[in-house]
Coordinates of C-alpha atoms in Angstrom, one line a residue:
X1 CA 393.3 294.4 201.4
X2 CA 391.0 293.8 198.8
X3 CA 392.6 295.2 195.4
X4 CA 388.9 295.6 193.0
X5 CA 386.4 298.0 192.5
X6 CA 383.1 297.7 194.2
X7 CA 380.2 299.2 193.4
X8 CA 377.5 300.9 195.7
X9 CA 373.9 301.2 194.5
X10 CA 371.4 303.4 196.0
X11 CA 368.0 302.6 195.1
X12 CA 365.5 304.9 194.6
X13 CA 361.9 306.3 194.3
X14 CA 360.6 309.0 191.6
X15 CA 358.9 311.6 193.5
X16 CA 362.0 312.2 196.4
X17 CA 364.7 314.8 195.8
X18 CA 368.2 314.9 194.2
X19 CA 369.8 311.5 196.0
X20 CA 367.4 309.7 193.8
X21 CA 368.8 308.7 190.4
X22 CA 367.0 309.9 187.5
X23 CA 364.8 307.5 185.5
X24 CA 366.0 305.0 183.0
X25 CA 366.7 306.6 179.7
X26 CA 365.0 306.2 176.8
X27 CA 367.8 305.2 174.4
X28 CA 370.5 302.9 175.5
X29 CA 374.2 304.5 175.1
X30 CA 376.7 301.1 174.7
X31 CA 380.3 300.8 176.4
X32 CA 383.1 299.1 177.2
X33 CA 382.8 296.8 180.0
X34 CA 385.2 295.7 182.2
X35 CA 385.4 294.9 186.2
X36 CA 386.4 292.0 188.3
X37 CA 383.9 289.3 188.8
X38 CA 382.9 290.1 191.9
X39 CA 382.1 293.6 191.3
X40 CA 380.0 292.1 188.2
X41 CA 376.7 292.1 190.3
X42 CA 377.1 295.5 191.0
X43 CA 378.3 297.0 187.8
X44 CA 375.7 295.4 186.1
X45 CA 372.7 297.4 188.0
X46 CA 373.8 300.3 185.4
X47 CA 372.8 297.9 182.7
X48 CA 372.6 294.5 180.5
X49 CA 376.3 293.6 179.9
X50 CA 376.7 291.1 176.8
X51 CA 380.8 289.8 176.7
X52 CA 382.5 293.1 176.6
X53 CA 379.8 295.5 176.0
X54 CA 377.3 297.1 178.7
X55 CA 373.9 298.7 177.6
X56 CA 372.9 301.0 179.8
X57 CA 369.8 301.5 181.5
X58 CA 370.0 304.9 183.6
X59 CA 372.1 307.2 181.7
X60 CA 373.5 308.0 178.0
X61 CA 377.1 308.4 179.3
X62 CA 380.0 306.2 179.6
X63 CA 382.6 305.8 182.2
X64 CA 386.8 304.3 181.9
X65 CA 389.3 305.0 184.7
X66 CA 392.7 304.0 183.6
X67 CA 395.8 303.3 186.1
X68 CA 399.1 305.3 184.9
X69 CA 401.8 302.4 184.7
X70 CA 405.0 303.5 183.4
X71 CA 403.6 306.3 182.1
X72 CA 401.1 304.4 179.9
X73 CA 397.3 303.9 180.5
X74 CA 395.8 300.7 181.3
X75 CA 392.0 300.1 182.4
X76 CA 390.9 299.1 186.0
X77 CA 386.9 300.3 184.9
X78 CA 385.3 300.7 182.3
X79 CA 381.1 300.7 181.9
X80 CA 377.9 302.7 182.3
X81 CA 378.4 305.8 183.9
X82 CA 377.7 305.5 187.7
X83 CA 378.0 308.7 189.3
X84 CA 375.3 310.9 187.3
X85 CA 376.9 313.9 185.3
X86 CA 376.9 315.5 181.9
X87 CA 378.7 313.7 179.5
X88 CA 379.2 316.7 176.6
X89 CA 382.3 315.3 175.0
X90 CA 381.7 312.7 172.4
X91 CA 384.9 310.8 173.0
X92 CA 387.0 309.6 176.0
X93 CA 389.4 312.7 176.8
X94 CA 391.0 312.5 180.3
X95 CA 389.2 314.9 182.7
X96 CA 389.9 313.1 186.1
X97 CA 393.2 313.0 187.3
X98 CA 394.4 311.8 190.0
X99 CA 397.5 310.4 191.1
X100 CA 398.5 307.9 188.9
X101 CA 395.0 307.6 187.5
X102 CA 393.3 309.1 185.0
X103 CA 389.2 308.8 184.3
X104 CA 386.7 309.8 181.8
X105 CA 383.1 310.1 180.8
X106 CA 381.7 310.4 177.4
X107 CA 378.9 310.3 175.5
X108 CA 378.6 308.3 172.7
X109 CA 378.9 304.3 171.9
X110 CA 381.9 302.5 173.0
X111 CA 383.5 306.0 173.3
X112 CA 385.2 304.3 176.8
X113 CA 387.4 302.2 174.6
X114 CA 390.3 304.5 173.9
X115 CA 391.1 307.5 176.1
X116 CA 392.9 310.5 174.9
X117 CA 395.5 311.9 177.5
X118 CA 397.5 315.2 177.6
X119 CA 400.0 315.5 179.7
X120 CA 402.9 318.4 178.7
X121 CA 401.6 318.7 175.5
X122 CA 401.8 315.4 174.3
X123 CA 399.0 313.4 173.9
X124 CA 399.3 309.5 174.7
X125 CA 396.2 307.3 173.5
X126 CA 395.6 304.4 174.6
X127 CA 393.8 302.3 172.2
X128 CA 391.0 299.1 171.5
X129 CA 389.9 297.8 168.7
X130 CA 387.5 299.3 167.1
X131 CA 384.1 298.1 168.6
X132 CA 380.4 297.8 166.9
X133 CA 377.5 296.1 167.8
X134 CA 378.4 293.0 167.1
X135 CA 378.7 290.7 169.9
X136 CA 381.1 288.8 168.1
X137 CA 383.4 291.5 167.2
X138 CA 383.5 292.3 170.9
X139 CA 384.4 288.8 171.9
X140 CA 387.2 288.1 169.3
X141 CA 388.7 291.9 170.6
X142 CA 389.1 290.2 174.2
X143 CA 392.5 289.2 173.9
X144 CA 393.2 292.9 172.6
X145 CA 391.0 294.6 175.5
X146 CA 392.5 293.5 178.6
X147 CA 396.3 294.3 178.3
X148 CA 398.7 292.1 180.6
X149 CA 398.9 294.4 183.6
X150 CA 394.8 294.3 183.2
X151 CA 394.8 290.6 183.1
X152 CA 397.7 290.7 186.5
X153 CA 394.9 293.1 187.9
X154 CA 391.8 291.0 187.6
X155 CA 393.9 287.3 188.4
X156 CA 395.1 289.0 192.3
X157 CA 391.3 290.5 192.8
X158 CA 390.4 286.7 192.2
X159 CA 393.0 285.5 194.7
X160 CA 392.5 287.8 197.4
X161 CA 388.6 286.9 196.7
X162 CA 389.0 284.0 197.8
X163 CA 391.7 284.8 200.8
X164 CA 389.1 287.0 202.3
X165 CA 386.5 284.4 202.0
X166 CA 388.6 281.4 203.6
X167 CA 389.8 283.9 206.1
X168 CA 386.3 285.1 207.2
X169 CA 384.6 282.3 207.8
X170 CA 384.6 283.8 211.5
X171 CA 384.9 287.5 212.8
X172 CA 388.5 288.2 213.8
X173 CA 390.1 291.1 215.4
X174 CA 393.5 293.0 213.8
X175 CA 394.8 296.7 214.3
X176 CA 393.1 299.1 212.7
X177 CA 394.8 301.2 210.1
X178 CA 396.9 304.3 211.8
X179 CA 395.1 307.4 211.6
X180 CA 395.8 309.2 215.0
X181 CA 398.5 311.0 212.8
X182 CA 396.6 312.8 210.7
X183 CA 395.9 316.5 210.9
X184 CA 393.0 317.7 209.6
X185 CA 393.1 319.4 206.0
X186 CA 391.8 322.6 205.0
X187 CA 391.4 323.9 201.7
X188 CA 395.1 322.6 201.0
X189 CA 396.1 321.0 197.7
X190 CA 395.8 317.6 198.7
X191 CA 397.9 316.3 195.9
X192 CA 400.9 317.1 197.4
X193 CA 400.9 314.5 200.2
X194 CA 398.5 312.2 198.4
X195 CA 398.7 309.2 197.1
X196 CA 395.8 307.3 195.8
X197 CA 396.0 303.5 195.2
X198 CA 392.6 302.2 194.1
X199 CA 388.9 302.2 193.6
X200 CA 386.7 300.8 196.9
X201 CA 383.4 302.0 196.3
X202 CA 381.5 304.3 193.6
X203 CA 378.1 306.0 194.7
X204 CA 376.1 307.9 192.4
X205 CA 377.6 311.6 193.8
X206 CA 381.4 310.1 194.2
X207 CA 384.0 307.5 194.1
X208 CA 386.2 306.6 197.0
X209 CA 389.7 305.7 197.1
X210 CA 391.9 303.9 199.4
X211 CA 395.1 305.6 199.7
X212 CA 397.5 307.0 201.8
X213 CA 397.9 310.4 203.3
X214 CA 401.2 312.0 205.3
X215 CA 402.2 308.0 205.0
X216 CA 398.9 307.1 207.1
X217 CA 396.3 304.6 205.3
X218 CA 392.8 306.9 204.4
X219 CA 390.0 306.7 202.6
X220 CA 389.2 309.5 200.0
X221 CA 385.4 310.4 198.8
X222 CA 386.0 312.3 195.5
X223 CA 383.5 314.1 193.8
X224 CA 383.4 316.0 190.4
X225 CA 383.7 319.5 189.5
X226 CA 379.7 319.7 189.0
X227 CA 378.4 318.1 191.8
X228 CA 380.2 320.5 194.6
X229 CA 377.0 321.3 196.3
X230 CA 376.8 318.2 197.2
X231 CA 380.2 317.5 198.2
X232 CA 379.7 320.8 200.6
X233 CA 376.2 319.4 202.1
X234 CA 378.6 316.2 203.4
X235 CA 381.4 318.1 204.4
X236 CA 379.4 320.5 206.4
X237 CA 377.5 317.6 208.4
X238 CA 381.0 315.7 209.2
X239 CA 382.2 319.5 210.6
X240 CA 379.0 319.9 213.1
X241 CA 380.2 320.5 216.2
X242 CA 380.9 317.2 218.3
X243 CA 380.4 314.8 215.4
X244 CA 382.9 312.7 217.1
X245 CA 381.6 309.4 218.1
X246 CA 383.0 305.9 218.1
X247 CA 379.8 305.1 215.8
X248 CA 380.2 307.6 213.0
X249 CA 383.2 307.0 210.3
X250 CA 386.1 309.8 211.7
X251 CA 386.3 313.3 209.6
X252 CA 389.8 313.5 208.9
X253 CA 389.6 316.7 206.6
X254 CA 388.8 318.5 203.4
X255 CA 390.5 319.9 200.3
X256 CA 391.1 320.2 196.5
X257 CA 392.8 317.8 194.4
X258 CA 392.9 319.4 190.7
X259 CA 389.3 320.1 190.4
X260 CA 387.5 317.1 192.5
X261 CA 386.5 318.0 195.8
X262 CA 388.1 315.4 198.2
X263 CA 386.5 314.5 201.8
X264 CA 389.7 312.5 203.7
X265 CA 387.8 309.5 206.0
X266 CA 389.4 307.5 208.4
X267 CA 390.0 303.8 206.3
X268 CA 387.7 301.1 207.5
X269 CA 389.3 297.6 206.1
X270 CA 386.5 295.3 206.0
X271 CA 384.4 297.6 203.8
X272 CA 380.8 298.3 203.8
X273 CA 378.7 296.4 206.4
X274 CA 377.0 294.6 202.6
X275 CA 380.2 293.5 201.4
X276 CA 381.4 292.2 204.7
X277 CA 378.0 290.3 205.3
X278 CA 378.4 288.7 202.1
X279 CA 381.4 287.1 202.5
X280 CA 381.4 286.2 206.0
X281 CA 379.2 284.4 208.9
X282 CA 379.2 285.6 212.6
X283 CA 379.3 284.0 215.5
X284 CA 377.3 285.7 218.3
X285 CA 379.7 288.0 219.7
X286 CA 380.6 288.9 216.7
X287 CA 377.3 290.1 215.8
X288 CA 376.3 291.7 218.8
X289 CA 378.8 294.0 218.4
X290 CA 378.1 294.9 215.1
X291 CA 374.6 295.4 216.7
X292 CA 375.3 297.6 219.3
X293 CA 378.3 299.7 217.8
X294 CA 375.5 300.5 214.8
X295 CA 373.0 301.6 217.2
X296 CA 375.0 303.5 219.5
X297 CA 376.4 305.3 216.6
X298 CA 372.7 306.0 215.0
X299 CA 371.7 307.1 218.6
X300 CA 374.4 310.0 218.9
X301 CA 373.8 311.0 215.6
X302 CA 370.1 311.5 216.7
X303 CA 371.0 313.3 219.6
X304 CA 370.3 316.9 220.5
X305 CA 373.5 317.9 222.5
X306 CA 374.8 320.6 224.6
X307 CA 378.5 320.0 225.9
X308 CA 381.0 323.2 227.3
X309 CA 378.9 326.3 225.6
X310 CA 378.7 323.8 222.3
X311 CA 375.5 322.5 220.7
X312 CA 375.1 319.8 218.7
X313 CA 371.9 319.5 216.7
X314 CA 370.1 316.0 215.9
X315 CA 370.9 314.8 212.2
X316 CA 368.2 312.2 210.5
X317 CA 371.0 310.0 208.1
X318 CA 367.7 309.5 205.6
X319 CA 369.7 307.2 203.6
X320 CA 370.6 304.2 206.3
X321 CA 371.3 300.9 204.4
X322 CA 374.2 298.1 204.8
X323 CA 376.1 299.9 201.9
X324 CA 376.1 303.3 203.7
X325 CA 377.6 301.2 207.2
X326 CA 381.3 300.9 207.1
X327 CA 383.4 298.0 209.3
X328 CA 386.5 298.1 210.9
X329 CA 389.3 296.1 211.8
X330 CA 387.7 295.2 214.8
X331 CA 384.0 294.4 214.4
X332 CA 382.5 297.6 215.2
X333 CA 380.4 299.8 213.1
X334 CA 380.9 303.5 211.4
X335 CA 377.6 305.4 210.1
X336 CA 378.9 307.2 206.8
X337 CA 378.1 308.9 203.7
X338 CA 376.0 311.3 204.7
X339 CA 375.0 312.7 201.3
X340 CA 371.1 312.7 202.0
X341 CA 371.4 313.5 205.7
X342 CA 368.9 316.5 207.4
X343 CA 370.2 318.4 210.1
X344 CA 367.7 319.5 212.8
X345 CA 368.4 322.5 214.4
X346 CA 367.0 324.0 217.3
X347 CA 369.1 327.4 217.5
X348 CA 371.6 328.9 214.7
X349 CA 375.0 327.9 214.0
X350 CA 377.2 330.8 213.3
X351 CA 378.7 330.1 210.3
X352 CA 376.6 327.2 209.1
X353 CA 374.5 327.4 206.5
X354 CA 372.4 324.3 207.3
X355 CA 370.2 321.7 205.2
X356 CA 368.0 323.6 202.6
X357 CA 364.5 323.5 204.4
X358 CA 361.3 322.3 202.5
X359 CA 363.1 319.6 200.1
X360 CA 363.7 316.3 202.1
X361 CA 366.4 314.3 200.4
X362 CA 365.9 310.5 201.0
X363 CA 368.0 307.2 199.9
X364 CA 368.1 303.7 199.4
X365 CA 364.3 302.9 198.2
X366 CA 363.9 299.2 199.9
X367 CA 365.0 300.6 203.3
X368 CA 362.2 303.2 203.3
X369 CA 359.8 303.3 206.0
X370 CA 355.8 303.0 205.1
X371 CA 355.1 306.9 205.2
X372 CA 358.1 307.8 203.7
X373 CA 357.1 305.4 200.6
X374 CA 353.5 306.5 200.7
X375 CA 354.8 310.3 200.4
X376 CA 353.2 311.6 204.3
X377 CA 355.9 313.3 205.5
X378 CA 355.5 316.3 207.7
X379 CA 358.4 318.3 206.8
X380 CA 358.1 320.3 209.7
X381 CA 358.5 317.4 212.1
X382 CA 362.0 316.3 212.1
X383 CA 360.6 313.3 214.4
X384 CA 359.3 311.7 211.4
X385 CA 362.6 311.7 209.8
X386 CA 364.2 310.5 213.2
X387 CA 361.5 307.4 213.4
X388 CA 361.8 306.6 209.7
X389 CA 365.8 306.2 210.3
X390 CA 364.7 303.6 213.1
X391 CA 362.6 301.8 210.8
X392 CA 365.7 301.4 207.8
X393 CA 367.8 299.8 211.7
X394 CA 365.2 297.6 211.9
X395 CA 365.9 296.0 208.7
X396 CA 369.3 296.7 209.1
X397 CA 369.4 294.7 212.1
X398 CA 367.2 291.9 210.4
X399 CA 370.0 292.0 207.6
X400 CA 373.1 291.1 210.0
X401 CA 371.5 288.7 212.4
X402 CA 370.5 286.8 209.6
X403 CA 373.9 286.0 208.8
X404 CA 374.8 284.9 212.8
X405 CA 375.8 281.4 212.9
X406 CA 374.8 280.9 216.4
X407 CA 371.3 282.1 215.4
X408 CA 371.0 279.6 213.4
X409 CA 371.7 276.2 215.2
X410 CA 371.5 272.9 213.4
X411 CA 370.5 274.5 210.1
X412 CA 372.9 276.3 207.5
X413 CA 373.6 280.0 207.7
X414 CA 371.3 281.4 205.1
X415 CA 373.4 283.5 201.9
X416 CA 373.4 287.3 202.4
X417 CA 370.3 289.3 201.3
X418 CA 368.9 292.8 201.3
X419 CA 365.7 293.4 202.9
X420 CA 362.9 292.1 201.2
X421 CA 364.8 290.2 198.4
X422 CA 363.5 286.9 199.0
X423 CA 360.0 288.2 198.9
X424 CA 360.5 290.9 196.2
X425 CA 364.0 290.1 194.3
X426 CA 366.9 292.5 195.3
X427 CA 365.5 295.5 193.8
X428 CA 362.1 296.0 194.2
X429 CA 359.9 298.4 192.2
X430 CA 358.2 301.3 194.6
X431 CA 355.0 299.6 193.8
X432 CA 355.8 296.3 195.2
X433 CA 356.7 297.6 197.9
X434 CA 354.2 299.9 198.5
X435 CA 351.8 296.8 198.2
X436 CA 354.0 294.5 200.7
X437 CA 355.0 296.8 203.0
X438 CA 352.2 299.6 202.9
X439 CA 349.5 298.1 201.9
X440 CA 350.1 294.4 203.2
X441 CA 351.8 295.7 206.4
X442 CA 354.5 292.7 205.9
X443 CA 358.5 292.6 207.0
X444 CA 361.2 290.6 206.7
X445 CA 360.4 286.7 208.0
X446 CA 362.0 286.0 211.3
X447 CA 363.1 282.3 211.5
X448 CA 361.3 279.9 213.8
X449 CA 364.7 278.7 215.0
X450 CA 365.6 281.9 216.7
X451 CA 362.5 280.6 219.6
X452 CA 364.6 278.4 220.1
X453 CA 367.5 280.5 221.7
X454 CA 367.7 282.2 225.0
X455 CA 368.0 285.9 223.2
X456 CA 365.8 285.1 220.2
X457 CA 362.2 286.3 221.5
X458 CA 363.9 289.9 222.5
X459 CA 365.6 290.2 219.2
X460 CA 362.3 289.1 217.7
X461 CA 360.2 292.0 219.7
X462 CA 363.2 294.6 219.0
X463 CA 362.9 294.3 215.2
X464 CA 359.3 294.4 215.7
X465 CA 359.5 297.7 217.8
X466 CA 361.6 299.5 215.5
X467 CA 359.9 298.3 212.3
X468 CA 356.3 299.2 213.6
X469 CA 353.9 300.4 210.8
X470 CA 352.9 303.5 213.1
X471 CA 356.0 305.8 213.6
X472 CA 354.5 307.0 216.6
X473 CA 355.0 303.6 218.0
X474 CA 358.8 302.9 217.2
X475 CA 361.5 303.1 219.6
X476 CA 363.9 305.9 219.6
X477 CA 367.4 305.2 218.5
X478 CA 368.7 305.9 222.1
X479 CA 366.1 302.8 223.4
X480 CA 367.3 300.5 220.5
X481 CA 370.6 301.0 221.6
X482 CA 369.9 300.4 225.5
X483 CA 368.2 296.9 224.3
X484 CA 371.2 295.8 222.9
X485 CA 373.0 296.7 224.9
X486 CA 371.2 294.6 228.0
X487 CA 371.9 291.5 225.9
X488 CA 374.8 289.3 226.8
X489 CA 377.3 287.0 225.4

């Protein structure tokens, strides 16, 4: 297990709806910073960091999360605000808890250095120095900042860095975490058979824990007080009706812990399907798997079912990207965080109050298909929504074959990158790509060497199916997921 905090970016576009982050600000609030190196490149997305301070770029609010050790406080992440809120206090008084953790958000500079904590009446403050602008006076505070526990905290994320990266040179199989156990949870008080352990992942709606629930390993989305609509939109798409699928990350239950709303998700140990491309290189079986596990899963999700008297409708995931595809223990792949999701219904649910018609919610910008960039989107076709999902596979399935050894005989395995980045840079404006993709009708360059392998023309033509500029022309999930499946080992 990996013991740091990673963060998820979603990248957006201006005119789409609420999963789309607000633009930058026009002042920049300064924090605190402080993550583990390899949660740097992430972090920093929020904004310029300079030694210990971070200026931000998207929002005037900062963030701290503190870890309760005997009693005291001692900071696991501190930065620019990533999940978009109102930050009305001034200073950094405790208004997440969780167990053994405590969090903040406030709005003015360096206002995540000490956090004020009431617990029975007393408060306990943990305290920095003082900070100002100066660059200097942050840099001689370092050896102040980072307490010992801090310092114990940053030193094992560097060792089990590198673990993980000498241990996944190669995919490798292990048992998945036990989570046949679990009952589902219904508006219970989660805290009392919770325990949380630490920070995985932090999207702009909610943060997710790894933790433990009933003594079984889980992963917990948590979202704040203001943002339960959409914490109810994601809940009520994991609850359709036969949402179980091999594919699709396992709905383990709902609740309340304090005042967060808490989704409970099966754990999957490798991480995001980004992170684990990152640090590791496939062989071909490996990847096929990955492959065809992602499609299936994006295939039932599209699918229109009727089973026993109960209907499931088609869902469009409208925010498919390598950070929103979770792997497991054993090499397959789990669609999540379905946040931005549309369901498509073709009758009415009883008790469901369904997707909000007429206001589309889309995600991750550079995974967009052409008409979804260009803004021609008939709404009352959810085929378009269905066909722009295929295109974000295509490049999804660009993203992990690039990183197949056996793909890539007698050369080196190129180093991980998003679509686009090598022609763009890793977060492209909407007008470059508009330009490249819309405009330019260019993708993602397919080696030469893969015409070299038995399977490398049929990968070749399935990226080009799915990525076609005309929507009409695309494959459906379903015959994605029968192509991949045809190919052997």
């Amino acid at each position: 297990m990996r013991l740091s905090v990673s963060i998820v970016l979603i990248a957006s576009t201006a005119w789409l709806s609420t999963c789309i982050p607000p633009p930058a600000v026009t002042t920049e609030r300064r924090c605190v910073f402080l993550a583990s190196p390899e949660n740097t490149e992430w972090t920093q997305r929020e904004g310029n960091i300079s030694g210990l301070s971070q200026h931000c770029a998207r929002t005037n609010c900062c963030m701290g999360y503190f870890r309760l050790e005997s009693g005291e406080p001692t900071p696991v992440l501190l930065g620019c605000s990533i999940i978009r809120t109102d930050c009305p206090n001034l200073s950094c008084r405790a208004s997440i808890h969780y167990p053994n953790t405590i969090g903040c958000v406030c709005g003015s500079d360096f206002c995540n250095a000490n956090i004020t904590w009431n617990q029975q009446a007393k408060q306990t403050e943990y305290k920095h120095p003082q900070y100002t602008s100066s660059t200097t006076d942050l840099l001689s505070a370092n050896v102040v900042i980072i307490p010992f526990a801090g310092a114990l905290i940053l030193l094992f994320s560097l060792i089990m860095a590198l673990k993980w990266k000498n241990l996944h040179q190669h995919c490798r199989s292990a048992t998945p975490p036990n989570t046949h156990d679990i009952s589902e949870v219904a508006n219970t008080d989660l805290g009392k058979h919770l325990e949380m352990q630490k920070v995985v992942a932090c999207g702009h709606f909610a943060s997710v824990w790894r933790g433990t629930f009933r003594g079984s390993l889980v992963a917990l989305k948590v979202f704040p007080t203001a943002l339960q609509k959409e914490f109810t939109k994601e809940r009520d798409v994991h609850k359709l009706p036969l949402m179980m699928h091999s594919g699709i990350v396992r709905f383990l239950g709902d609740g309340k812990m304090g005042k967060e709303f808490v989704l409970v998700l099966e754990l999957a140990t490798h991480g995001s399907l980004n992170a684990f491309l990152r640090r590791t290189v496939c062989d071909w079986a490996c990847t096929l798997k990955l492959a065809q596990t992602l499609s299936q899963g994006l295939a039932y999700l599209h699918t229109d079912l009727k089973m026993n008297g109960v209907y499931k409708p088609a869902v469009a995931h409208c925010d498919l990207s390598s950070s929103n595809v979770l792997v497991r223990a054993d090499g397959s792949c789990a669609l999540c965080d379905f946040g931005c999701s549309t369901v498509l219904h073709r009758q009415a649910l009883q008790g469901y109050s369904g997707i909000v018609e007429g206001r589309i919610q889309m995600g991750t910008l550079q995974y967009m298909s052409p008409e979804i960039l260009e803004g021609y989107v008939n709404l009352s076709s959810g085929r378009c929504l269905l066909q722009g999902d295929v295109y974000s596979f295509g490049l999804l399935l660009w993203e992990l074959l690039m990183r197949c050894s056996d793909l890539c005989k007698g050369s080196p395995v190129p180093e991980h990158m998003l679509p686009y980045e090598a022609e763009l840079g890793r977060s492209p404006s909407l007008e470059d790509l508009l330009t490249f993709v819309l405009e330019k009708r260019l993708r993602p360059t397919v080696p030469h060497l893969w015409a070299r392998i038995s399977q490398g023309l049929l990968l070749r033509e399935l990226l080009e199916d799915c990525w076609d500029h005309d929507a009409d022309a695309r494959l459906t999930a379903e015959c994605a997921a029968n192509r991949l499946a045809s190919l052997n080992l």
